[in-house]
């Protein structure tokens, strides 16, 4: 009934694609206000797709990826807890979308954004 699928080639995912996935996943976390490139989740629709990867750097190996994020945090959020949520979200999103194994998700807090007065 089921057919066995034979190997028909390879799939390669560009670093930029994985970086964009990481940036979008990090921005979904409550308390992450922007990537270090100053792109907030509210402005994503207005930003060129080439700039979504700002604040996210990836190093691809053989079926493995290491991610470095530079995040802007919203004032009033617990930094360690928010970073852990961002790490978990980025890892699970990349692994589910690409099939790659995420070995590291390193987070650097580049600044704090204050609420608008």
mmCIF file with all atom_site columns, C-alpha atoms in Angstrom:
data_model
loop_
_atom_site.group_PDB
_atom_site.id
_atom_site.type_symbol
_atom_site.label_atom_id
_atom_site.label_alt_id
_atom_site.label_comp_id
_atom_site.label_asym_id
_atom_site.label_entity_id
_atom_site.label_seq_id
_atom_site.pdbx_PDB_ins_code
_atom_site.Cartn_x
_atom_site.Cartn_y
_atom_site.Cartn_z
_atom_site.occupancy
_atom_site.B_iso_or_equiv
_atom_site.pdbx_formal_charge
_atom_site.auth_seq_id
_atom_site.auth_comp_id
_atom_site.auth_asym_id
_atom_site.auth_atom_id
_atom_site.pdbx_PDB_model_num
ATOM 1   C CA . UNK A 1 1   ? 0.000  0.000  0.000  1.00 0.00 ? 1   UNK A CA 1
ATOM 2   C CA . UNK A 1 2   ? 2.730  2.502  0.990  1.00 0.00 ? 2   UNK A CA 1
ATOM 3   C CA . UNK A 1 3   ? 5.664  3.187  -1.300 1.00 0.00 ? 3   UNK A CA 1
ATOM 4   C CA . UNK A 1 4   ? 9.182  3.467  -0.073 1.00 0.00 ? 4   UNK A CA 1
ATOM 5   C CA . UNK A 1 5   ? 10.632 6.833  -0.994 1.00 0.00 ? 5   UNK A CA 1
ATOM 6   C CA . UNK A 1 6   ? 14.121 6.687  -2.423 1.00 0.00 ? 6   UNK A CA 1
ATOM 7   C CA . UNK A 1 7   ? 16.727 9.369  -1.850 1.00 0.00 ? 7   UNK A CA 1
ATOM 8   C CA . UNK A 1 8   ? 16.276 11.872 -4.662 1.00 0.00 ? 8   UNK A CA 1
ATOM 9   C CA . UNK A 1 9   ? 18.766 14.540 -3.645 1.00 0.00 ? 9   UNK A CA 1
ATOM 10  C CA . UNK A 1 10  ? 19.708 16.937 -0.877 1.00 0.00 ? 10  UNK A CA 1
ATOM 11  C CA . UNK A 1 11  ? 18.076 19.934 0.703  1.00 0.00 ? 11  UNK A CA 1
ATOM 12  C CA . UNK A 1 12  ? 20.236 22.858 1.763  1.00 0.00 ? 12  UNK A CA 1
ATOM 13  C CA . UNK A 1 13  ? 18.884 25.695 3.868  1.00 0.00 ? 13  UNK A CA 1
ATOM 14  C CA . UNK A 1 14  ? 20.604 29.078 3.640  1.00 0.00 ? 14  UNK A CA 1
ATOM 15  C CA . UNK A 1 15  ? 21.976 30.667 6.806  1.00 0.00 ? 15  UNK A CA 1
ATOM 16  C CA . UNK A 1 16  ? 19.776 33.718 6.188  1.00 0.00 ? 16  UNK A CA 1
ATOM 17  C CA . UNK A 1 17  ? 16.629 31.589 6.238  1.00 0.00 ? 17  UNK A CA 1
ATOM 18  C CA . UNK A 1 18  ? 17.503 30.043 9.597  1.00 0.00 ? 18  UNK A CA 1
ATOM 19  C CA . UNK A 1 19  ? 18.424 33.498 10.963 1.00 0.00 ? 19  UNK A CA 1
ATOM 20  C CA . UNK A 1 20  ? 15.035 34.876 9.905  1.00 0.00 ? 20  UNK A CA 1
ATOM 21  C CA . UNK A 1 21  ? 13.243 31.953 11.534 1.00 0.00 ? 21  UNK A CA 1
ATOM 22  C CA . UNK A 1 22  ? 15.208 32.576 14.742 1.00 0.00 ? 22  UNK A CA 1
ATOM 23  C CA . UNK A 1 23  ? 14.424 36.312 14.718 1.00 0.00 ? 23  UNK A CA 1
ATOM 24  C CA . UNK A 1 24  ? 10.712 35.801 14.166 1.00 0.00 ? 24  UNK A CA 1
ATOM 25  C CA . UNK A 1 25  ? 10.520 33.118 16.852 1.00 0.00 ? 25  UNK A CA 1
ATOM 26  C CA . UNK A 1 26  ? 12.320 35.330 19.380 1.00 0.00 ? 26  UNK A CA 1
ATOM 27  C CA . UNK A 1 27  ? 9.997  38.260 18.659 1.00 0.00 ? 27  UNK A CA 1
ATOM 28  C CA . UNK A 1 28  ? 6.989  36.072 19.526 1.00 0.00 ? 28  UNK A CA 1
ATOM 29  C CA . UNK A 1 29  ? 8.134  35.892 23.165 1.00 0.00 ? 29  UNK A CA 1
ATOM 30  C CA . UNK A 1 30  ? 6.452  38.280 25.585 1.00 0.00 ? 30  UNK A CA 1
ATOM 31  C CA . UNK A 1 31  ? 9.067  40.738 26.870 1.00 0.00 ? 31  UNK A CA 1
ATOM 32  C CA . UNK A 1 32  ? 11.248 40.688 23.759 1.00 0.00 ? 32  UNK A CA 1
ATOM 33  C CA . UNK A 1 33  ? 10.568 44.094 22.266 1.00 0.00 ? 33  UNK A CA 1
ATOM 34  C CA . UNK A 1 34  ? 12.940 43.988 19.285 1.00 0.00 ? 34  UNK A CA 1
ATOM 35  C CA . UNK A 1 35  ? 16.015 42.440 17.788 1.00 0.00 ? 35  UNK A CA 1
ATOM 36  C CA . UNK A 1 36  ? 19.189 44.473 18.269 1.00 0.00 ? 36  UNK A CA 1
ATOM 37  C CA . UNK A 1 37  ? 18.641 45.851 14.761 1.00 0.00 ? 37  UNK A CA 1
ATOM 38  C CA . UNK A 1 38  ? 15.675 47.851 16.168 1.00 0.00 ? 38  UNK A CA 1
ATOM 39  C CA . UNK A 1 39  ? 12.940 45.879 14.426 1.00 0.00 ? 39  UNK A CA 1
ATOM 40  C CA . UNK A 1 40  ? 9.902  45.458 16.637 1.00 0.00 ? 40  UNK A CA 1
ATOM 41  C CA . UNK A 1 41  ? 7.168  42.948 15.960 1.00 0.00 ? 41  UNK A CA 1
ATOM 42  C CA . UNK A 1 42  ? 4.860  45.895 15.130 1.00 0.00 ? 42  UNK A CA 1
ATOM 43  C CA . UNK A 1 43  ? 7.183  47.032 12.353 1.00 0.00 ? 43  UNK A CA 1
ATOM 44  C CA . UNK A 1 44  ? 7.845  43.643 10.744 1.00 0.00 ? 44  UNK A CA 1
ATOM 45  C CA . UNK A 1 45  ? 5.298  44.184 7.997  1.00 0.00 ? 45  UNK A CA 1
ATOM 46  C CA . UNK A 1 46  ? 7.077  47.398 6.974  1.00 0.00 ? 46  UNK A CA 1
ATOM 47  C CA . UNK A 1 47  ? 10.595 45.982 7.050  1.00 0.00 ? 47  UNK A CA 1
ATOM 48  C CA . UNK A 1 48  ? 12.319 44.393 4.087  1.00 0.00 ? 48  UNK A CA 1
ATOM 49  C CA . UNK A 1 49  ? 12.573 40.609 4.372  1.00 0.00 ? 49  UNK A CA 1
ATOM 50  C CA . UNK A 1 50  ? 16.360 40.941 4.097  1.00 0.00 ? 50  UNK A CA 1
ATOM 51  C CA . UNK A 1 51  ? 16.544 42.819 7.406  1.00 0.00 ? 51  UNK A CA 1
ATOM 52  C CA . UNK A 1 52  ? 14.605 40.319 9.548  1.00 0.00 ? 52  UNK A CA 1
ATOM 53  C CA . UNK A 1 53  ? 17.799 38.472 10.355 1.00 0.00 ? 53  UNK A CA 1
ATOM 54  C CA . UNK A 1 54  ? 19.319 41.485 12.116 1.00 0.00 ? 54  UNK A CA 1
ATOM 55  C CA . UNK A 1 55  ? 20.152 40.526 15.653 1.00 0.00 ? 55  UNK A CA 1
ATOM 56  C CA . UNK A 1 56  ? 20.333 36.807 14.818 1.00 0.00 ? 56  UNK A CA 1
ATOM 57  C CA . UNK A 1 57  ? 23.491 35.021 13.732 1.00 0.00 ? 57  UNK A CA 1
ATOM 58  C CA . UNK A 1 58  ? 23.599 31.328 12.878 1.00 0.00 ? 58  UNK A CA 1
ATOM 59  C CA . UNK A 1 59  ? 26.426 28.888 12.297 1.00 0.00 ? 59  UNK A CA 1
ATOM 60  C CA . UNK A 1 60  ? 25.360 25.818 10.345 1.00 0.00 ? 60  UNK A CA 1
ATOM 61  C CA . UNK A 1 61  ? 27.173 22.513 10.592 1.00 0.00 ? 61  UNK A CA 1
ATOM 62  C CA . UNK A 1 62  ? 26.219 19.016 9.472  1.00 0.00 ? 62  UNK A CA 1
ATOM 63  C CA . UNK A 1 63  ? 22.531 18.901 10.452 1.00 0.00 ? 63  UNK A CA 1
ATOM 64  C CA . UNK A 1 64  ? 23.351 21.154 13.420 1.00 0.00 ? 64  UNK A CA 1
ATOM 65  C CA . UNK A 1 65  ? 22.936 24.855 14.036 1.00 0.00 ? 65  UNK A CA 1
ATOM 66  C CA . UNK A 1 66  ? 24.197 27.271 16.673 1.00 0.00 ? 66  UNK A CA 1
ATOM 67  C CA . UNK A 1 67  ? 22.255 30.520 17.149 1.00 0.00 ? 67  UNK A CA 1
ATOM 68  C CA . UNK A 1 68  ? 23.400 33.816 18.654 1.00 0.00 ? 68  UNK A CA 1
ATOM 69  C CA . UNK A 1 69  ? 20.658 36.365 19.375 1.00 0.00 ? 69  UNK A CA 1
ATOM 70  C CA . UNK A 1 70  ? 20.979 40.038 20.301 1.00 0.00 ? 70  UNK A CA 1
ATOM 71  C CA . UNK A 1 71  ? 17.676 41.102 21.850 1.00 0.00 ? 71  UNK A CA 1
ATOM 72  C CA . UNK A 1 72  ? 16.088 44.265 23.150 1.00 0.00 ? 72  UNK A CA 1
ATOM 73  C CA . UNK A 1 73  ? 13.992 43.608 26.257 1.00 0.00 ? 73  UNK A CA 1
ATOM 74  C CA . UNK A 1 74  ? 10.904 45.496 27.330 1.00 0.00 ? 74  UNK A CA 1
ATOM 75  C CA . UNK A 1 75  ? 11.220 47.235 30.680 1.00 0.00 ? 75  UNK A CA 1
ATOM 76  C CA . UNK A 1 76  ? 9.687  45.356 33.605 1.00 0.00 ? 76  UNK A CA 1
ATOM 77  C CA . UNK A 1 77  ? 10.186 41.780 32.393 1.00 0.00 ? 77  UNK A CA 1
ATOM 78  C CA . UNK A 1 78  ? 12.324 39.207 34.178 1.00 0.00 ? 78  UNK A CA 1
ATOM 79  C CA . UNK A 1 79  ? 15.426 38.924 31.997 1.00 0.00 ? 79  UNK A CA 1
ATOM 80  C CA . UNK A 1 80  ? 16.495 35.324 32.840 1.00 0.00 ? 80  UNK A CA 1
ATOM 81  C CA . UNK A 1 81  ? 12.959 33.942 32.478 1.00 0.00 ? 81  UNK A CA 1
ATOM 82  C CA . UNK A 1 82  ? 12.318 35.809 29.214 1.00 0.00 ? 82  UNK A CA 1
ATOM 83  C CA . UNK A 1 83  ? 15.659 34.689 27.772 1.00 0.00 ? 83  UNK A CA 1
ATOM 84  C CA . UNK A 1 84  ? 14.887 31.077 28.653 1.00 0.00 ? 84  UNK A CA 1
ATOM 85  C CA . UNK A 1 85  ? 11.512 31.354 26.897 1.00 0.00 ? 85  UNK A CA 1
ATOM 86  C CA . UNK A 1 86  ? 13.221 32.871 23.841 1.00 0.00 ? 86  UNK A CA 1
ATOM 87  C CA . UNK A 1 87  ? 15.819 30.089 23.782 1.00 0.00 ? 87  UNK A CA 1
ATOM 88  C CA . UNK A 1 88  ? 13.144 27.403 24.008 1.00 0.00 ? 88  UNK A CA 1
ATOM 89  C CA . UNK A 1 89  ? 10.952 29.043 21.345 1.00 0.00 ? 89  UNK A CA 1
ATOM 90  C CA . UNK A 1 90  ? 13.836 29.556 18.903 1.00 0.00 ? 90  UNK A CA 1
ATOM 91  C CA . UNK A 1 91  ? 15.131 26.003 19.380 1.00 0.00 ? 91  UNK A CA 1
ATOM 92  C CA . UNK A 1 92  ? 11.750 24.333 18.891 1.00 0.00 ? 92  UNK A CA 1
ATOM 93  C CA . UNK A 1 93  ? 10.779 26.535 15.936 1.00 0.00 ? 93  UNK A CA 1
ATOM 94  C CA . UNK A 1 94  ? 14.020 25.961 14.035 1.00 0.00 ? 94  UNK A CA 1
ATOM 95  C CA . UNK A 1 95  ? 13.966 22.221 14.712 1.00 0.00 ? 95  UNK A CA 1
ATOM 96  C CA . UNK A 1 96  ? 10.342 21.809 13.641 1.00 0.00 ? 96  UNK A CA 1
ATOM 97  C CA . UNK A 1 97  ? 10.663 23.942 10.495 1.00 0.00 ? 97  UNK A CA 1
ATOM 98  C CA . UNK A 1 98  ? 14.058 22.764 9.238  1.00 0.00 ? 98  UNK A CA 1
ATOM 99  C CA . UNK A 1 99  ? 14.749 19.364 10.787 1.00 0.00 ? 99  UNK A CA 1
ATOM 100 C CA . UNK A 1 100 ? 18.136 20.658 11.963 1.00 0.00 ? 100 UNK A CA 1
ATOM 101 C CA . UNK A 1 101 ? 19.335 20.011 15.504 1.00 0.00 ? 101 UNK A CA 1
ATOM 102 C CA . UNK A 1 102 ? 19.887 23.195 17.495 1.00 0.00 ? 102 UNK A CA 1
ATOM 103 C CA . UNK A 1 103 ? 22.918 22.760 19.738 1.00 0.00 ? 103 UNK A CA 1
ATOM 104 C CA . UNK A 1 104 ? 23.066 26.266 21.259 1.00 0.00 ? 104 UNK A CA 1
ATOM 105 C CA . UNK A 1 105 ? 20.874 29.345 21.509 1.00 0.00 ? 105 UNK A CA 1
ATOM 106 C CA . UNK A 1 106 ? 22.985 32.103 23.048 1.00 0.00 ? 106 UNK A CA 1
ATOM 107 C CA . UNK A 1 107 ? 21.231 35.324 24.042 1.00 0.00 ? 107 UNK A CA 1
ATOM 108 C CA . UNK A 1 108 ? 22.815 38.742 24.514 1.00 0.00 ? 108 UNK A CA 1
ATOM 109 C CA . UNK A 1 109 ? 20.655 41.543 25.890 1.00 0.00 ? 109 UNK A CA 1
ATOM 110 C CA . UNK A 1 110 ? 21.562 44.600 23.826 1.00 0.00 ? 110 UNK A CA 1
ATOM 111 C CA . UNK A 1 111 ? 19.299 47.006 25.708 1.00 0.00 ? 111 UNK A CA 1
ATOM 112 C CA . UNK A 1 112 ? 16.022 47.774 27.427 1.00 0.00 ? 112 UNK A CA 1
ATOM 113 C CA . UNK A 1 113 ? 13.154 49.573 25.732 1.00 0.00 ? 113 UNK A CA 1
ATOM 114 C CA . UNK A 1 114 ? 11.078 51.896 27.861 1.00 0.00 ? 114 UNK A CA 1
ATOM 115 C CA . UNK A 1 115 ? 7.291  52.148 27.531 1.00 0.00 ? 115 UNK A CA 1
ATOM 116 C CA . UNK A 1 116 ? 5.991  55.126 25.569 1.00 0.00 ? 116 UNK A CA 1
ATOM 117 C CA . UNK A 1 117 ? 4.908  57.966 27.823 1.00 0.00 ? 117 UNK A CA 1
#
